Short mmCIF file of C-alpha atoms and ligand atoms in Angstrom, two decimals:
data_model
loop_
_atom_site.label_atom_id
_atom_site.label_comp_id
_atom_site.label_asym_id
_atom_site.label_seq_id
_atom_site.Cartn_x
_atom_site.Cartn_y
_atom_site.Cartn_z
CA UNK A 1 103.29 134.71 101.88
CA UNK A 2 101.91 133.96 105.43
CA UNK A 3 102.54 131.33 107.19
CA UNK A 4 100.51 127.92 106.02
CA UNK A 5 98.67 126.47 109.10
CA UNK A 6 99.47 123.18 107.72
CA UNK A 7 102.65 121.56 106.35
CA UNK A 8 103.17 118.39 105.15
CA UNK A 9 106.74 117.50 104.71
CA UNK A 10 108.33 114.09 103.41
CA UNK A 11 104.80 112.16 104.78
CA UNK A 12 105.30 108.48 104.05
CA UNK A 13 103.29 105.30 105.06
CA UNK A 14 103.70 101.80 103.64
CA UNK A 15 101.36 99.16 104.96
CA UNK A 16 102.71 95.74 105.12
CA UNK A 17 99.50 93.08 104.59
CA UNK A 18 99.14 89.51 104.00
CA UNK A 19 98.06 88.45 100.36
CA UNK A 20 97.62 85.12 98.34
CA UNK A 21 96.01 82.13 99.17
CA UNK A 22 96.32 79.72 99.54
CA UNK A 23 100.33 80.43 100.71
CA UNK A 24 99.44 84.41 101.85
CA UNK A 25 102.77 86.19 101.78
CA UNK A 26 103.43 89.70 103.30
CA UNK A 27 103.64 92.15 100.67
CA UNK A 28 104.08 96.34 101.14
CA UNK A 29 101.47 98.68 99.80
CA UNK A 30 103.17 101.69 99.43
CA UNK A 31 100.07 103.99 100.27
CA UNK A 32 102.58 106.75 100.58
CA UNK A 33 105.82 107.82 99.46
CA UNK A 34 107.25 110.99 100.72
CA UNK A 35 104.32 113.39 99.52
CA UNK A 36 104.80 117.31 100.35
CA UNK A 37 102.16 120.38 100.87
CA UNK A 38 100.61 123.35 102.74
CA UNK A 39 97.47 124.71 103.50
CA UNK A 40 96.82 128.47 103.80
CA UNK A 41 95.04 129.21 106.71
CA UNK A 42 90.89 130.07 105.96
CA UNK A 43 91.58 127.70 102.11
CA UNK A 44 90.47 124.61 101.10
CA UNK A 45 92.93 122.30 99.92
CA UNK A 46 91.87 119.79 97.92
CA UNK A 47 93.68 116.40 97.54
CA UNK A 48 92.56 114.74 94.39
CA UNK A 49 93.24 111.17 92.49
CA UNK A 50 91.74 108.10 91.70
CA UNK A 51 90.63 105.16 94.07
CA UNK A 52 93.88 103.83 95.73
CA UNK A 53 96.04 106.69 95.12
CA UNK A 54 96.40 107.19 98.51
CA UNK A 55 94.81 110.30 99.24
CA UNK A 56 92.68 108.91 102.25
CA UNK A 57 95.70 107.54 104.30
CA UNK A 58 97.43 111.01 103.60
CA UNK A 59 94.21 112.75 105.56
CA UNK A 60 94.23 110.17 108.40
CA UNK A 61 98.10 110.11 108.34
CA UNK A 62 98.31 114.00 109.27
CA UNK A 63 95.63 113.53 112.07
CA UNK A 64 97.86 110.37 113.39
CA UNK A 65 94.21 108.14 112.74
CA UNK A 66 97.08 106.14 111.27
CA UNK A 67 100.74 106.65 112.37
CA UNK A 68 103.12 107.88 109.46
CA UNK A 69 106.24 106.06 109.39
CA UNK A 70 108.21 109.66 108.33
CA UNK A 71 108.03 112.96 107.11
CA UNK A 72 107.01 115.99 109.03
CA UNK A 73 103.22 117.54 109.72
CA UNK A 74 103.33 120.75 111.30
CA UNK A 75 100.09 122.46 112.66
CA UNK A 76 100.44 126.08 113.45
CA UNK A 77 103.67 125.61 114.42
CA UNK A 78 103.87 122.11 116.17
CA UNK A 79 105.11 119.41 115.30
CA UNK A 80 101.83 116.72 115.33
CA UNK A 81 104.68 113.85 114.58
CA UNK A 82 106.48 114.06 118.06
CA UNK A 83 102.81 115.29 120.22
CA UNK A 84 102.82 113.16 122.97
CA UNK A 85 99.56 112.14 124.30
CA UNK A 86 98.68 114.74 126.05
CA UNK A 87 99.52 117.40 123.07
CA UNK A 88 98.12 115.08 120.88
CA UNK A 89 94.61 115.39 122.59
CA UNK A 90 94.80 119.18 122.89
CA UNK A 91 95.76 119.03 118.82
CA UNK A 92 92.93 116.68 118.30
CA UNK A 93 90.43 119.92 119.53
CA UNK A 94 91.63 121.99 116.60
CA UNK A 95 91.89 119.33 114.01
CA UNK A 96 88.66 117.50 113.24
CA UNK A 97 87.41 115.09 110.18
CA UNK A 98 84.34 115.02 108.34
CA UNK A 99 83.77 110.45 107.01
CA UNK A 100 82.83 110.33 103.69
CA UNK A 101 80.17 107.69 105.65
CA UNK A 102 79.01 109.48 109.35
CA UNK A 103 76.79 106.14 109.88
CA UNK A 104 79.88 104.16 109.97
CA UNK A 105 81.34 106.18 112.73
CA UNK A 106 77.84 107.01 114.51
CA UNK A 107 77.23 104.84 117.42
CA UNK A 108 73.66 103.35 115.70
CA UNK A 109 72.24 103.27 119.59
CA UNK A 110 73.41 106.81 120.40
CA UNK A 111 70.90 109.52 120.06
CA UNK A 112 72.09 112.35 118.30
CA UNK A 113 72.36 114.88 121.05
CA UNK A 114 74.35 112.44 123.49
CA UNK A 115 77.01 111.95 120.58
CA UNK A 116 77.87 115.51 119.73
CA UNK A 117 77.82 116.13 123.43
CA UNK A 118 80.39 113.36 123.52
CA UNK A 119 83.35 115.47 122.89
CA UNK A 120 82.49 118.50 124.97
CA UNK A 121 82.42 116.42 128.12
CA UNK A 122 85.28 114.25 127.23
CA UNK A 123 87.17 117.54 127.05
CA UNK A 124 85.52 118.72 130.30
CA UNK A 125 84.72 121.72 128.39
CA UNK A 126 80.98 122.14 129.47
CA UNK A 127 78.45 120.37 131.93
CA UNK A 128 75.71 118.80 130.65
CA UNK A 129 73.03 121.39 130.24
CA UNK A 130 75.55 123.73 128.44
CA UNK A 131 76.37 120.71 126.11
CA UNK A 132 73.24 120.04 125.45
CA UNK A 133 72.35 124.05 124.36
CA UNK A 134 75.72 123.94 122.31
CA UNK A 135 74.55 120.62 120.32
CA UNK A 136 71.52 121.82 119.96
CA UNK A 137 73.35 125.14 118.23
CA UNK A 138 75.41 123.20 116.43
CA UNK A 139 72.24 120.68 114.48
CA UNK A 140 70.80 124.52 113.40
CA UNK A 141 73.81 125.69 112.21
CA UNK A 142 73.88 122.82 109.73
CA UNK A 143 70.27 122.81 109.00
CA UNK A 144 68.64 120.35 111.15
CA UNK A 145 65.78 120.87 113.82
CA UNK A 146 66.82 120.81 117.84
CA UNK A 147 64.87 117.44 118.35
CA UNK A 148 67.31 115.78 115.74
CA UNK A 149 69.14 115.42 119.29
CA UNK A 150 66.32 113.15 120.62
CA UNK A 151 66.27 111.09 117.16
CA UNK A 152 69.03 107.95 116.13
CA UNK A 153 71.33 107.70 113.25
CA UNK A 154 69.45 105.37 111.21
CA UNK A 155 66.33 108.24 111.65
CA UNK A 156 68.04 110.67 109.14
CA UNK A 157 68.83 110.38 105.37
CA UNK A 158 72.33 110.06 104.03
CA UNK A 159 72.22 113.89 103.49
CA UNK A 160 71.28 114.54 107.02
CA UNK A 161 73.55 112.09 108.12
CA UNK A 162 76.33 114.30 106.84
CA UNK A 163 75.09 117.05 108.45
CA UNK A 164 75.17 115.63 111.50
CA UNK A 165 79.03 114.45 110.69
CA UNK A 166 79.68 118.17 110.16
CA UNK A 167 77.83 119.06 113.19
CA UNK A 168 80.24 116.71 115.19
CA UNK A 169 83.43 118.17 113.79
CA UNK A 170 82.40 121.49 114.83
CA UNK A 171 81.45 120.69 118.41
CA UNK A 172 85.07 121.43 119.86
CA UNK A 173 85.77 124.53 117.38
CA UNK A 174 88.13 123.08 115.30
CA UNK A 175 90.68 125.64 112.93
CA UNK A 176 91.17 122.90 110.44
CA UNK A 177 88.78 119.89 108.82
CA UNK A 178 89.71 117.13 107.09
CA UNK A 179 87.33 116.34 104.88
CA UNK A 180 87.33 112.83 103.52
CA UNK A 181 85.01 112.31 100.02
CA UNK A 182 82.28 114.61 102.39
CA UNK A 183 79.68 114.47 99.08
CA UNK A 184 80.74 111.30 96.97
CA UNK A 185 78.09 108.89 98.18
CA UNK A 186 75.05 111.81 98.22
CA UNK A 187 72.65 112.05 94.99
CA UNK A 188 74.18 115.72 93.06
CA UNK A 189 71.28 118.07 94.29
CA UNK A 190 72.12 117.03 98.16
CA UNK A 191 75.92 117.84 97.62
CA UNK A 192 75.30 121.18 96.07
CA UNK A 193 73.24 121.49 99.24
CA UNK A 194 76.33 120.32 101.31
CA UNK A 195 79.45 121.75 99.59
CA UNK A 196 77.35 125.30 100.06
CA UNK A 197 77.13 124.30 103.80
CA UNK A 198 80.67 123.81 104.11
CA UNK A 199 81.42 127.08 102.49
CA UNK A 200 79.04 128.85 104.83
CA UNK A 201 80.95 127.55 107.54
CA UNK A 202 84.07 128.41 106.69
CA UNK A 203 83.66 131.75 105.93
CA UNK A 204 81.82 132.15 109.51
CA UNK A 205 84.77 130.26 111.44
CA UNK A 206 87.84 131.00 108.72
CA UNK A 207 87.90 127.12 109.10
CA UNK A 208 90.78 125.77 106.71
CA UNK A 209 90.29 122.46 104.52
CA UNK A 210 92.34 119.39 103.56
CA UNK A 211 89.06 118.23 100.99
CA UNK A 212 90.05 114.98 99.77
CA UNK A 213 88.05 113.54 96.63
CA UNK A 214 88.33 111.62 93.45
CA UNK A 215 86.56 114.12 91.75
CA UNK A 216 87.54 116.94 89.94
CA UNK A 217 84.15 118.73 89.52
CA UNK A 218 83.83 119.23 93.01
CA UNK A 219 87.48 120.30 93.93
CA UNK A 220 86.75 123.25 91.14
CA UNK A 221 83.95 124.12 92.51
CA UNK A 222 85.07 124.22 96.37
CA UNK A 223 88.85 124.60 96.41
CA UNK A 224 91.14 127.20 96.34
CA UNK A 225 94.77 125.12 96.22
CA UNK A 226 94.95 121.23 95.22
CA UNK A 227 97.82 118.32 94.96
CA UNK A 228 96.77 115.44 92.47
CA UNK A 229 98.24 112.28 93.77
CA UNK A 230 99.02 109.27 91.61
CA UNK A 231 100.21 105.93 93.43
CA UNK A 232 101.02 107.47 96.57
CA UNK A 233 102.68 110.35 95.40
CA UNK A 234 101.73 114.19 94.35
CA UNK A 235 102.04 114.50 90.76
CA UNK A 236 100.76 117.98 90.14
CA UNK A 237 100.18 121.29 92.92
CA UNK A 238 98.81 124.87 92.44
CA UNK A 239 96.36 126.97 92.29
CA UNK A 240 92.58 125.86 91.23
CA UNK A 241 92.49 128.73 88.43
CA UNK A 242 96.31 127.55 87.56
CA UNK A 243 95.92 123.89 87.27
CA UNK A 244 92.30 124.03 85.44
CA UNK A 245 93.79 126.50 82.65
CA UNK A 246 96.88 124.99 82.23
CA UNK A 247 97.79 121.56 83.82
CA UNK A 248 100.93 120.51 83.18
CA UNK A 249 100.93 116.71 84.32
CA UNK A 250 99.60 114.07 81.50
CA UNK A 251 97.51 112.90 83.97
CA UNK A 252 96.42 116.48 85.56
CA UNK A 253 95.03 117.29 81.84
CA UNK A 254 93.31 113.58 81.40
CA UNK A 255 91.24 113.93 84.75
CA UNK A 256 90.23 117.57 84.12
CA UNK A 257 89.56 116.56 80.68
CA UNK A 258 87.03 113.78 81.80
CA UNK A 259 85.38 115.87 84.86
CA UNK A 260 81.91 117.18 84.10
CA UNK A 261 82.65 120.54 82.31
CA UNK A 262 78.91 123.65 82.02
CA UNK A 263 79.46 122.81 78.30
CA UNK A 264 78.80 119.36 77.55
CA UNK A 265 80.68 120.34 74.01
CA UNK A 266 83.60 121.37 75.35
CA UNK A 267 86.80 119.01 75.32
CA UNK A 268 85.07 116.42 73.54
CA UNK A 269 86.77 113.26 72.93
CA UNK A 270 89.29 113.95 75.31
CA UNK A 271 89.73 112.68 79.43
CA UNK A 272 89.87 108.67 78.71
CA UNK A 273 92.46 107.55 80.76
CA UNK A 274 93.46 104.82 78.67
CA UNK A 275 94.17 101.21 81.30
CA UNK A 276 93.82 100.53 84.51
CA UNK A 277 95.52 101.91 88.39
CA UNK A 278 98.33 100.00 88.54
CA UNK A 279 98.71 98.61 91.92
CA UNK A 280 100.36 100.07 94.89
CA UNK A 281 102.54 96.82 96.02
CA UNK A 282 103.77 96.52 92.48
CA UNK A 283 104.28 100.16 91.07
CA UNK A 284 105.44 100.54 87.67
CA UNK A 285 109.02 101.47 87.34
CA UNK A 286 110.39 105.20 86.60
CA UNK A 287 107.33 107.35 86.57
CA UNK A 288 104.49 105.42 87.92
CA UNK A 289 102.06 107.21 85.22
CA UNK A 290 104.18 105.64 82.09
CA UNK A 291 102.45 102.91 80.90
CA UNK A 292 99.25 104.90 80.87
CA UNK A 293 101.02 108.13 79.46
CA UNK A 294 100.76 109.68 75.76
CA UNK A 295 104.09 111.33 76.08
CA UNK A 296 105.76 108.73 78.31
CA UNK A 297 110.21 107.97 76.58
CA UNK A 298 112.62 105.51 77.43
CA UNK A 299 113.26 107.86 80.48
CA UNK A 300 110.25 107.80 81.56
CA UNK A 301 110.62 103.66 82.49
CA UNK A 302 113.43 104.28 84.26
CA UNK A 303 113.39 107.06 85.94
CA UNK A 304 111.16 108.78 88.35
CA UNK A 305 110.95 112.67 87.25
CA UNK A 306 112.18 115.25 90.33
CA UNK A 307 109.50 117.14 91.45
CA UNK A 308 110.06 120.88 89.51
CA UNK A 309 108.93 123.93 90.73
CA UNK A 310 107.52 125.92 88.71
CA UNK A 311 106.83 128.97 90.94
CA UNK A 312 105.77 129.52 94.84
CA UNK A 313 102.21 127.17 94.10
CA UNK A 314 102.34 125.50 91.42
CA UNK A 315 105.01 122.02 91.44
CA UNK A 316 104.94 118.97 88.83
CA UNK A 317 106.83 115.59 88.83
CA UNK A 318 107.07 115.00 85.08
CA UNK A 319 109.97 114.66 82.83
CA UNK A 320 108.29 117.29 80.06
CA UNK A 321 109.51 119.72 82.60
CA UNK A 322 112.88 120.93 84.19
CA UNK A 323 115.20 118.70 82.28
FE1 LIG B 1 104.38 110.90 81.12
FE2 LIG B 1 107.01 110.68 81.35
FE3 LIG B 1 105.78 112.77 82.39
FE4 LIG B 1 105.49 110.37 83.48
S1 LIG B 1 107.38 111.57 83.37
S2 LIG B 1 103.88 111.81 83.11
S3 LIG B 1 105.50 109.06 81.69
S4 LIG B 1 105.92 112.27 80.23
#
């Protein structure tokens, strides 16, 4: 197999916050505990679980938007962890992220043009003019006209928005996007319109993916690998074509169960994830998934399962296999 342009090794962040009033006390969300993958380089990877599960912190943890506090991220070949500044802003050119909101991260008294120029002079890798011809590229690449650059954020719908949050991760040529819930907050016909976008693109630039989203319709439709995360940690990984036909996690087969299927028939009365996420300061004992599991044993309260693998893709962290 070639090598992945992206490895994840042992990545763990716990976040220690104040809670409780009215005596707050300092209590340790463990966002994320020791989770493990590649990407192949020109895939999507998608990252998948519900709210809380971590799956954010694991996209800004790899681009060091929030420092890990272990484990190991290689990007073709170096080692992001130990980049010093200097690396870390060449590394920074080649790794880009796509907000799940762009508003929140556009400056609202920017026009368009002088933000996406932004990075190319930052970088010092073109003078104005030329900046201002690549932008202007860049807005028709993603569908927009060339005086979007004259225009402000709050000018453009949400869908636009996005494209303009693409537009920005492309300006400095990136080889790999992290894209963070790109379509959840966009009405279904606009995230067709934007998923099909984001293939185009990556077939023109062999771009490669980390596509993190709670839903499982979506990572079907534009993934080609995915992890499912549960309470910080990575339950389930494989193959799209693998995982869909046969999951082998409880909770794998309850989420692809409840995700939108062509056939509204099909699977009926299945996919209710019975309870609620338990929390991430607290986690359940054993297998973090047991007191929402059909299948969960005494074992299963005690002890958390070793992650099997199954072959050179496909990994679970259940006690139904390897024992
Ligand atoms: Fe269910 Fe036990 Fe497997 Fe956890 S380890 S998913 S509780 S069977």
């Amino acid at each position: 197999m070639p090598e992945p342009i992206l490895r994840i090794d042992g990545l763990k962040k716990f976040f220690h916050v104040r809670r409780g009033f009215p005596n707050p006390k300092t209590v340790t969300v463990r966002a994320l505990d020791e989770i493990s993958f590649e990407v192949q380089r020109g895939r999507t990877f998608g990252l998948v679980g519900e709210s809380g599960c971590g799956k954010s912190t694991a996209g800004r943890s790899l681009l060091r938007l929030v420092e890990p506090d272990a484990g190991a991220v290689q990007f073709d070949g170096e080692n992001v962890l130990r980049a010093d500044a200097e690396a870390m802003r060449a590394l920074r050119r080649r790794m880009q992220i796509i907000f799940q909101d762009p508003y929140s991260s556009l400056n609202p008294r920017k026009r368009i043009g002088a933000a996406l120029s932004e990075p190319l002079l930052v970088h010092r890798l073109a003078g104005r003019r030329e900046a201002y011809e690549r932008v202007v590229a860049l807005l028709n690449e993603v569908g927009l006209p060339a005086d979007a650059a004259n225009r402000f954020p709050h000018e453009f719908s949400g869908g636009q928005r996005q494209r303009i949050g693409i537009a920005r991760a492309l300006t400095l040529s990136p080889d790999l996007i992290v894209a963070d819930e790109p379509v959840s907050a966009l009405d279904v016909s606009i995230q067709a319109q934007i998923l099909l976008l984001l293939r185009r693109l990556q077939e023109s630039y062999n771009l490669s993916f980390v596509f993190i989203s709670h839903d499982l319709g979506v990572v079907r439709y534009f993934c080609q690998d995915m992890a499912v995360m549960y309470l910080g940690r990575i339950v389930e990984s494989g193959s799209i074509p693998g995982i869909f036909e046969d999951p082998l996690h409880p909770y794998t087969k309850t989420l692809r169960d409840a995700s939108p299927v062509p056939d509204p028939t099909a699977r009926k009365g299945f996919g209710r994830i019975e309870g609620e996420v338990p929390s991430a300061v607290n986690p359940p004992s054993g297998c973090h998934f047991h007191p929402r599991c059909p299948h969960a044993t005494e074992v299963c309260k005690t002890t958390y399962p070793a992650w099997h693998q199954v072959d050179d893709r496909r990994g679970v962290a259940c006690h139904l296999y390897g024992t």
